[in-house]
Amino acid sequence: MHEALLRPLSLGAVDVRNRVFLAPLTRMRATAPGDVPNDLMLDYYLQRATAGLVVTEAAQISPQGKGYMDTPGIYSEEQVAGWRRITDAVHEAGGRIAIQLWHVGRVSHESFHEGAAPVSASALPYRNRTTIKGEDGRPQRADCPTPRALATDELPGVIADYARATRLAREAGFDLVEVHAAHGYLLHQFLSAESNHRTDGYGGGLAGRARLTCEVVDACVAAWSADRVGVRISPQGVFNGLDDTAGEPMGLHLAAEFARRDLAFLHLSEPDWVGGAELDEEFRKRLREAFPGPIIAAGAYTPEKADPLLAAGLIDAAAFGRSFLANPDLPARIRTGAPLNTPDKTTFYGGGAEGYTDYPFLGG
Ligand SMILES: Cc1cc2nc3c(=O)[nH]c(=O)nc-3n(C[C@H](O)[C@H](O)[C@H](O)COP(=O)(O)O)c2cc1C
């Protein structure tokens, strides 16, 4: 069943064995202090190594880029050693693995920054919440404060952090890096006119607002190679307090910029899984025209949603989030038409093995 999803694909320099990908999923189980990937995370990723491509949970590129409790980083040697064990295990199982590079920007809290305000494109009040560590060590929801605007002369440092993260990802054995420019985080805060009121050449029209994302991508390419770098965008919808329902022209602008650079892939996060409208066919066609390389799509995918889009050439792979979280052997279940386990929302974020590595395999 669903042969098209189970066929191999090339993503830049990397060949993958099927088009059922693990979507990036923040699970907040890294080891503190140091935000270090651990053996529990190794088990989780290894269990899902039959994905064509494992995309890791978002990993902050610097302490400044952190906005949630116990998310892993990719800026220290200790973190590289932790990730190395994970990439080795996934490779040994015949899988391929990309790391998602993350700077949360304003989706953060002063408790992660010694009392200082999180940073963003502009110092605009906005409404959103994040997850901090409560006094009992357990996850606790908290309002995000108003951020401060990054000064123009701070941007080269942020770009350099992405470049360092790319070098460390390569050293840690990843096959690819995915720049997270979606879901209302720092790069998206620069992309959207709603959150970016800058007048310094990093705001204004499409090209100005896209400038930081493009310079970040160029830095990652320079640190490794265009055929090892992809980008995730969510050009429509409302994510993390950022209403970017008018983001379609920016999505198409970015797709053309990425095509010009011959990036390994474009990862499209669609808005319907968080209550947004379904993407229309016209946008998909225009995105495909703008970006002829591999398009990965995510957002409430089922094999039934993916099949016609693959057949029409509008997407090349689908990333599955909640269904892969609850079904470590999702590709086998898709192949055989087996029923799916149901995800348990209460264990998505934080905690231990429960709701993380204890979902049953077929026949298990
Ligand atoms: C628990 C959870 C954590 C997530 N973490 C991330 C993340 O770290 N990076 C990201 O780009 N998207 C993240 N997402 C979005 C997913 O990658 C995916 O786009 C979304 O879940 C829609 O796919 P689905 O309907 O198959 O679950 C997360 C989603 C969930 C449910």
Short mmCIF file of C-alpha atoms and ligand atoms in Angstrom, two decimals:
data_model
loop_
_atom_site.label_atom_id
_atom_site.label_comp_id
_atom_site.label_asym_id
_atom_site.label_seq_id
_atom_site.Cartn_x
_atom_site.Cartn_y
_atom_site.Cartn_z
CA MET A 1 0.00 0.00 0.00
CA HIS A 2 1.02 3.61 -0.53
CA GLU A 3 3.96 2.75 -2.78
CA ALA A 4 4.81 6.35 -3.59
CA LEU A 5 5.45 7.13 0.10
CA LEU A 6 7.69 4.08 0.41
CA ARG A 7 9.94 4.89 -2.54
CA PRO A 8 13.48 6.25 -1.99
CA LEU A 9 14.38 9.91 -2.52
CA SER A 10 17.50 12.06 -2.78
CA LEU A 11 17.71 15.15 -0.60
CA GLY A 12 20.77 17.05 -1.78
CA ALA A 13 23.77 14.87 -0.93
CA VAL A 14 21.69 12.37 1.02
CA ASP A 15 19.72 9.35 -0.22
CA VAL A 16 16.81 8.28 1.97
CA ARG A 17 14.99 4.98 1.82
CA ASN A 18 11.40 6.18 2.00
CA ARG A 19 9.34 9.36 2.09
CA VAL A 20 7.78 8.83 5.52
CA PHE A 21 9.78 11.27 7.65
CA LEU A 22 9.76 11.90 11.39
CA ALA A 23 8.69 15.52 11.88
CA PRO A 24 10.70 17.62 14.33
CA LEU A 25 9.09 17.20 17.75
CA THR A 26 10.16 19.06 20.86
CA ARG A 27 9.90 16.63 23.80
CA MET A 28 11.86 18.46 26.54
CA ARG A 29 13.77 15.50 27.92
CA ALA A 30 17.40 16.59 27.53
CA THR A 31 19.70 16.43 30.54
CA ALA A 32 20.09 19.57 32.63
CA PRO A 33 22.32 21.39 33.28
CA GLY A 34 23.91 21.75 29.86
CA ASP A 35 20.89 20.74 27.73
CA VAL A 36 22.66 17.54 26.69
CA PRO A 37 21.13 14.75 24.54
CA ASN A 38 20.97 11.53 26.55
CA ASP A 39 20.36 7.78 26.32
CA LEU A 40 16.59 8.13 26.64
CA MET A 41 16.61 10.37 23.57
CA LEU A 42 18.87 7.84 21.84
CA ASP A 43 16.26 5.11 22.44
CA TYR A 44 13.50 7.34 21.10
CA TYR A 45 15.31 8.24 17.87
CA LEU A 46 16.61 4.71 17.32
CA GLN A 47 13.05 3.37 17.66
CA ARG A 48 12.07 5.68 14.77
CA ALA A 49 15.12 5.06 12.57
CA THR A 50 13.01 3.36 9.87
CA ALA A 51 11.80 6.84 8.87
CA GLY A 52 13.26 7.89 5.52
CA LEU A 53 14.63 10.87 7.42
CA VAL A 54 14.57 11.54 11.14
CA VAL A 55 14.36 15.28 11.77
CA THR A 56 15.31 15.89 15.37
CA GLU A 57 13.44 18.10 17.76
CA ALA A 58 14.50 21.74 17.53
CA ALA A 59 17.93 22.28 19.11
CA GLN A 60 18.98 25.74 20.26
CA ILE A 61 22.08 27.14 18.58
CA SER A 62 23.04 29.18 21.65
CA PRO A 63 21.86 29.80 25.22
CA GLN A 64 20.17 32.95 23.88
CA GLY A 65 18.17 30.74 21.48
CA LYS A 66 16.52 28.75 24.27
CA GLY A 67 12.86 29.21 25.22
CA TYR A 68 11.58 26.01 26.82
CA MET A 69 12.78 23.79 29.63
CA ASP A 70 15.11 20.86 28.92
CA THR A 71 15.40 21.27 25.16
CA PRO A 72 18.74 20.08 23.75
CA GLY A 73 21.38 22.42 22.37
CA ILE A 74 23.92 22.29 19.57
CA TYR A 75 26.63 24.65 20.72
CA SER A 76 28.82 22.73 23.21
CA GLU A 77 31.23 19.79 22.91
CA GLU A 78 29.19 17.87 25.49
CA GLN A 79 26.08 18.26 23.34
CA VAL A 80 28.01 17.14 20.24
CA ALA A 81 29.10 13.98 22.08
CA GLY A 82 25.49 13.25 23.06
CA TRP A 83 24.21 13.78 19.52
CA ARG A 84 27.08 11.67 18.10
CA ARG A 85 25.80 8.63 19.94
CA ILE A 86 22.34 9.24 18.50
CA THR A 87 23.49 9.72 14.89
CA ASP A 88 25.70 6.62 15.13
CA ALA A 89 22.75 4.54 16.37
CA VAL A 90 20.40 5.81 13.64
CA HIS A 91 23.04 5.19 10.95
CA GLU A 92 23.76 1.71 12.24
CA ALA A 93 20.06 0.99 11.83
CA GLY A 94 20.24 2.19 8.21
CA GLY A 95 18.52 5.53 8.85
CA ARG A 96 19.34 9.13 8.01
CA ILE A 97 19.08 12.05 10.42
CA ALA A 98 18.88 15.85 10.21
CA ILE A 99 19.07 18.26 13.12
CA GLN A 100 16.72 21.22 13.36
CA LEU A 101 18.60 24.45 14.21
CA TRP A 102 16.61 26.74 16.47
CA HIS A 103 16.62 30.21 17.90
CA VAL A 104 13.32 30.91 19.65
CA GLY A 105 13.68 34.72 19.75
CA ARG A 106 10.79 36.14 21.75
CA VAL A 107 9.17 32.77 22.48
CA SER A 108 11.09 32.55 25.71
CA HIS A 109 11.18 33.67 29.31
CA GLU A 110 13.54 35.70 31.48
CA SER A 111 14.18 32.64 33.69
CA PHE A 112 16.29 31.19 30.85
CA HIS A 113 18.35 34.39 30.53
CA GLU A 114 19.32 35.36 34.08
CA GLY A 115 16.40 37.75 34.26
CA ALA A 116 17.08 39.48 30.92
CA ALA A 117 14.39 39.93 28.28
CA PRO A 118 14.32 37.55 25.30
CA VAL A 119 15.34 39.02 21.93
CA SER A 120 13.37 39.56 18.74
CA ALA A 121 13.18 41.64 15.56
CA SER A 122 11.28 44.41 17.36
CA ALA A 123 10.35 45.23 20.95
CA LEU A 124 6.62 44.70 20.53
CA PRO A 125 4.35 43.37 23.25
CA TYR A 126 2.64 40.14 22.22
CA ARG A 127 0.60 37.37 23.78
CA ASN A 128 1.98 33.86 24.01
CA ARG A 129 3.10 31.32 26.57
CA THR A 130 6.07 29.02 26.89
CA THR A 131 7.06 26.20 29.24
CA ILE A 132 9.50 26.87 32.04
CA LYS A 133 10.73 24.64 34.85
CA GLY A 134 8.59 25.01 37.96
CA GLU A 135 10.05 24.92 41.47
CA ASP A 136 9.17 21.23 41.64
CA GLY A 137 11.20 20.65 38.46
CA ARG A 138 8.08 19.98 36.45
CA PRO A 139 6.93 21.86 33.33
CA GLN A 140 4.96 25.00 34.06
CA ARG A 141 3.31 27.35 31.54
CA ALA A 142 4.35 31.00 31.72
CA ASP A 143 3.59 34.19 29.77
CA CYS A 144 6.32 35.33 27.38
CA PRO A 145 7.52 38.85 28.27
CA THR A 146 7.89 41.70 25.80
CA PRO A 147 11.23 41.15 24.02
CA ARG A 148 13.99 43.62 23.29
CA ALA A 149 14.97 44.27 19.68
CA LEU A 150 18.31 42.83 18.56
CA ALA A 151 20.67 45.65 17.59
CA THR A 152 21.97 45.57 14.03
CA ASP A 153 25.49 44.91 15.26
CA GLU A 154 24.28 41.85 17.19
CA LEU A 155 23.03 40.08 14.05
CA PRO A 156 26.46 38.88 12.82
CA GLY A 157 26.82 37.08 16.16
CA VAL A 158 23.47 35.32 15.72
CA ILE A 159 24.43 34.32 12.18
CA ALA A 160 27.77 33.03 13.45
CA ASP A 161 25.91 30.90 16.02
CA TYR A 162 24.01 29.19 13.17
CA ALA A 163 27.30 28.61 11.33
CA ARG A 164 28.88 27.10 14.46
CA ALA A 165 25.82 24.89 14.99
CA THR A 166 26.15 23.65 11.40
CA ARG A 167 29.83 22.80 11.88
CA LEU A 168 29.02 21.03 15.15
CA ALA A 169 26.13 19.15 13.50
CA ARG A 170 28.52 17.86 10.87
CA GLU A 171 31.01 16.88 13.58
CA ALA A 172 28.19 15.11 15.45
CA GLY A 173 27.51 12.94 12.40
CA PHE A 174 24.26 14.44 11.12
CA ASP A 175 23.43 13.97 7.44
CA LEU A 176 21.72 17.35 7.07
CA VAL A 177 20.76 20.49 8.97
CA GLU A 178 17.29 22.02 8.88
CA VAL A 179 17.12 25.74 9.65
CA HIS A 180 13.94 26.42 11.64
CA ALA A 181 12.39 29.52 10.05
CA ALA A 182 8.82 28.57 10.99
CA HIS A 183 6.29 28.69 13.84
CA GLY A 184 6.82 32.22 15.10
CA TYR A 185 10.44 31.75 16.27
CA LEU A 186 13.29 34.22 15.69
CA LEU A 187 13.68 33.95 11.91
CA HIS A 188 9.91 33.98 11.44
CA GLN A 189 9.73 37.04 13.72
CA PHE A 190 11.99 38.78 11.17
CA LEU A 191 10.01 37.42 8.18
CA SER A 192 6.60 38.67 9.28
CA ALA A 193 5.57 42.31 8.96
CA GLU A 194 3.50 41.81 12.10
CA SER A 195 6.53 41.24 14.35
CA ASN A 196 9.21 43.09 12.35
CA HIS A 197 9.07 46.89 12.41
CA ARG A 198 12.81 47.39 11.78
CA THR A 199 14.25 50.21 9.68
CA ASP A 200 17.87 49.01 9.45
CA GLY A 201 17.81 46.96 6.24
CA TYR A 202 16.52 43.82 8.06
CA GLY A 203 12.89 44.96 7.86
CA GLY A 204 10.58 46.71 5.44
CA GLY A 205 9.66 44.86 2.23
CA LEU A 206 9.99 41.15 1.44
CA ALA A 207 13.73 41.24 0.72
CA GLY A 208 14.54 43.19 3.89
CA ARG A 209 12.48 40.95 6.14
CA ALA A 210 13.93 37.83 4.46
CA ARG A 211 17.50 39.12 4.76
CA LEU A 212 18.36 37.54 8.12
CA THR A 213 16.99 34.13 7.06
CA CYS A 214 18.96 34.31 3.79
CA GLU A 215 22.16 35.36 5.56
CA VAL A 216 21.70 32.54 8.06
CA VAL A 217 21.20 30.05 5.24
CA ASP A 218 24.28 31.38 3.43
CA ALA A 219 26.31 31.01 6.62
CA CYS A 220 25.15 27.41 7.07
CA VAL A 221 25.96 26.66 3.42
CA ALA A 222 29.41 28.20 3.84
CA ALA A 223 29.92 26.11 7.00
CA TRP A 224 29.05 22.88 5.17
CA SER A 225 27.45 22.73 1.70
CA ALA A 226 24.15 23.70 0.02
CA ASP A 227 23.30 20.04 -0.51
CA ARG A 228 23.38 19.52 3.29
CA VAL A 229 21.12 22.43 4.23
CA GLY A 230 17.32 22.67 4.18
CA VAL A 231 14.86 25.12 5.70
CA ARG A 232 11.49 24.75 7.42
CA ILE A 233 8.94 27.50 6.87
CA SER A 234 5.29 27.96 7.86
CA PRO A 235 4.21 30.70 5.49
CA GLN A 236 0.58 30.73 6.53
CA GLY A 237 -1.36 30.47 9.73
CA VAL A 238 -0.97 31.43 13.37
CA PHE A 239 1.85 29.94 15.42
CA ASN A 240 3.15 30.94 18.85
CA GLY A 241 1.33 34.25 18.98
CA LEU A 242 2.44 35.26 15.47
CA ASP A 243 -0.46 35.75 13.08
CA ASP A 244 1.12 35.27 9.67
CA THR A 245 -2.00 34.52 7.68
CA ALA A 246 -0.66 37.08 5.15
CA GLY A 247 2.62 35.16 4.77
CA GLU A 248 2.04 33.62 1.37
CA PRO A 249 4.10 36.15 -0.69
CA MET A 250 6.98 35.69 1.77
CA GLY A 251 6.72 31.91 1.42
CA LEU A 252 7.07 32.19 -2.35
CA HIS A 253 9.88 34.75 -2.08
CA LEU A 254 11.82 32.42 0.24
CA ALA A 255 11.20 29.40 -1.96
CA ALA A 256 12.80 31.25 -4.90
CA GLU A 257 15.75 32.30 -2.72
CA PHE A 258 16.26 28.70 -1.58
CA ALA A 259 15.99 27.42 -5.16
CA ARG A 260 18.64 29.91 -6.29
CA ARG A 261 20.95 28.46 -3.64
CA ASP A 262 20.08 24.88 -4.66
CA LEU A 263 19.30 23.86 -1.08
CA ALA A 264 18.80 20.20 -0.20
CA PHE A 265 15.09 20.63 0.64
CA LEU A 266 12.28 22.96 1.61
CA HIS A 267 10.16 21.77 4.53
CA LEU A 268 6.65 23.21 4.50
CA SER A 269 4.74 23.22 7.79
CA GLU A 270 1.07 23.60 6.95
CA PRO A 271 -1.32 25.50 9.21
CA ASP A 272 -4.27 23.13 9.58
CA TRP A 273 -2.94 21.06 12.51
CA VAL A 274 -3.19 24.13 14.77
CA GLY A 275 -6.62 25.13 13.57
CA GLY A 276 -5.64 27.11 10.45
CA ALA A 277 -7.14 26.76 6.99
CA GLU A 278 -6.01 23.99 4.65
CA LEU A 279 -3.44 25.11 2.08
CA ASP A 280 -5.01 25.69 -1.27
CA GLU A 281 -3.88 23.91 -4.41
CA GLU A 282 -2.95 27.18 -6.12
CA PHE A 283 -0.37 28.00 -3.41
CA ARG A 284 1.07 24.50 -3.63
CA LYS A 285 1.49 24.88 -7.40
CA ARG A 286 3.18 28.26 -7.06
CA LEU A 287 5.48 26.92 -4.35
CA ARG A 288 6.45 24.02 -6.60
CA GLU A 289 7.20 26.41 -9.46
CA ALA A 290 9.36 28.52 -7.17
CA PHE A 291 11.22 25.55 -5.64
CA PRO A 292 11.90 22.62 -7.98
CA GLY A 293 13.94 20.68 -5.36
CA PRO A 294 12.53 18.27 -2.77
CA ILE A 295 9.54 19.63 -0.83
CA ILE A 296 8.75 17.93 2.48
CA ALA A 297 5.26 18.70 3.77
CA ALA A 298 3.93 18.34 7.32
CA GLY A 299 0.67 19.05 9.08
CA ALA A 300 -2.09 16.53 9.73
CA TYR A 301 -0.67 14.14 7.13
CA THR A 302 -2.06 10.69 6.57
CA PRO A 303 -1.02 8.44 3.70
CA GLU A 304 -4.36 9.36 2.13
CA LYS A 305 -3.50 13.07 2.27
CA ALA A 306 0.01 12.47 0.93
CA ASP A 307 -0.74 10.11 -1.98
CA PRO A 308 -2.48 12.55 -4.38
CA LEU A 309 0.01 15.35 -3.59
CA LEU A 310 2.93 13.01 -4.32
CA ALA A 311 1.24 11.83 -7.51
CA ALA A 312 0.71 15.44 -8.62
CA GLY A 313 4.38 16.22 -7.93
CA LEU A 314 3.43 18.95 -5.45
CA ILE A 315 5.33 17.37 -2.56
CA ASP A 316 8.16 14.80 -2.45
CA ALA A 317 7.88 13.49 1.12
CA ALA A 318 5.60 13.85 4.14
CA ALA A 319 6.73 14.37 7.71
CA PHE A 320 4.51 12.84 10.38
CA GLY A 321 4.43 14.32 13.86
CA ARG A 322 1.90 13.00 16.32
CA SER A 323 1.33 9.73 14.46
CA PHE A 324 5.09 8.97 14.38
CA LEU A 325 5.40 9.98 18.03
CA ALA A 326 2.85 7.29 18.93
CA ASN A 327 3.92 4.71 16.33
CA PRO A 328 7.68 4.11 16.30
CA ASP A 329 7.27 1.74 13.33
CA LEU A 330 5.05 4.04 11.28
CA PRO A 331 6.55 3.14 7.86
CA ALA A 332 5.84 -0.57 8.52
CA ARG A 333 2.30 0.25 9.61
CA ILE A 334 1.76 2.29 6.44
CA ARG A 335 3.16 -0.55 4.32
CA THR A 336 0.87 -3.13 5.90
CA GLY A 337 -2.17 -0.97 6.65
CA ALA A 338 -1.91 -1.82 10.35
CA PRO A 339 -3.92 0.20 12.89
CA LEU A 340 -2.25 3.09 14.70
CA ASN A 341 -1.63 3.73 18.41
CA THR A 342 -3.20 6.95 19.72
CA PRO A 343 -0.87 9.74 20.89
CA ASP A 344 -1.16 10.77 24.55
CA LYS A 345 -0.99 14.57 24.74
CA THR A 346 -0.29 14.61 28.46
CA THR A 347 3.20 13.15 27.93
CA PHE A 348 4.26 15.21 24.87
CA TYR A 349 6.45 17.62 26.84
CA GLY A 350 8.85 16.70 29.63
CA GLY A 351 9.00 13.59 31.78
CA GLY A 352 10.68 10.25 31.21
CA ALA A 353 10.12 7.11 29.15
CA GLU A 354 6.37 7.12 29.64
CA GLY A 355 4.67 8.37 26.51
CA TYR A 356 8.10 8.64 24.88
CA THR A 357 9.74 5.26 24.33
CA ASP A 358 6.96 2.95 25.53
CA TYR A 359 4.54 3.10 22.59
CA PRO A 360 4.15 -0.47 21.35
CA PHE A 361 5.58 -1.71 18.05
CA LEU A 362 3.47 -3.91 15.78
CA GLY A 363 3.15 -7.29 17.37
CA GLY A 364 4.73 -5.89 20.56
C1 LIG B 1 4.75 17.68 20.69
C2 LIG B 1 5.07 18.49 19.47
C3 LIG B 1 6.32 19.10 19.38
C4 LIG B 1 6.67 19.82 18.22
N1 LIG B 1 7.93 20.36 18.12
C5 LIG B 1 8.32 20.94 16.96
C6 LIG B 1 9.67 21.38 16.78
O1 LIG B 1 10.54 21.22 17.65
N2 LIG B 1 9.99 21.97 15.60
C7 LIG B 1 9.07 22.15 14.61
O2 LIG B 1 9.40 22.69 13.54
N3 LIG B 1 7.79 21.70 14.74
C8 LIG B 1 7.42 21.10 15.87
N4 LIG B 1 6.13 20.59 15.98
C9 LIG B 1 5.29 20.55 14.78
C10 LIG B 1 5.46 19.21 14.05
O3 LIG B 1 6.74 19.10 13.46
C11 LIG B 1 4.42 19.00 12.94
O4 LIG B 1 4.57 20.00 11.97
C12 LIG B 1 3.00 19.04 13.52
O5 LIG B 1 2.89 18.18 14.64
C13 LIG B 1 1.97 18.64 12.48
O6 LIG B 1 2.14 17.30 12.10
P1 LIG B 1 1.14 16.14 12.63
O7 LIG B 1 -0.25 16.60 12.31
O8 LIG B 1 1.57 14.94 11.82
O9 LIG B 1 1.37 15.99 14.09
C14 LIG B 1 5.74 19.93 17.15
C15 LIG B 1 4.50 19.33 17.27
C16 LIG B 1 4.15 18.62 18.40
C17 LIG B 1 2.81 17.94 18.47
#
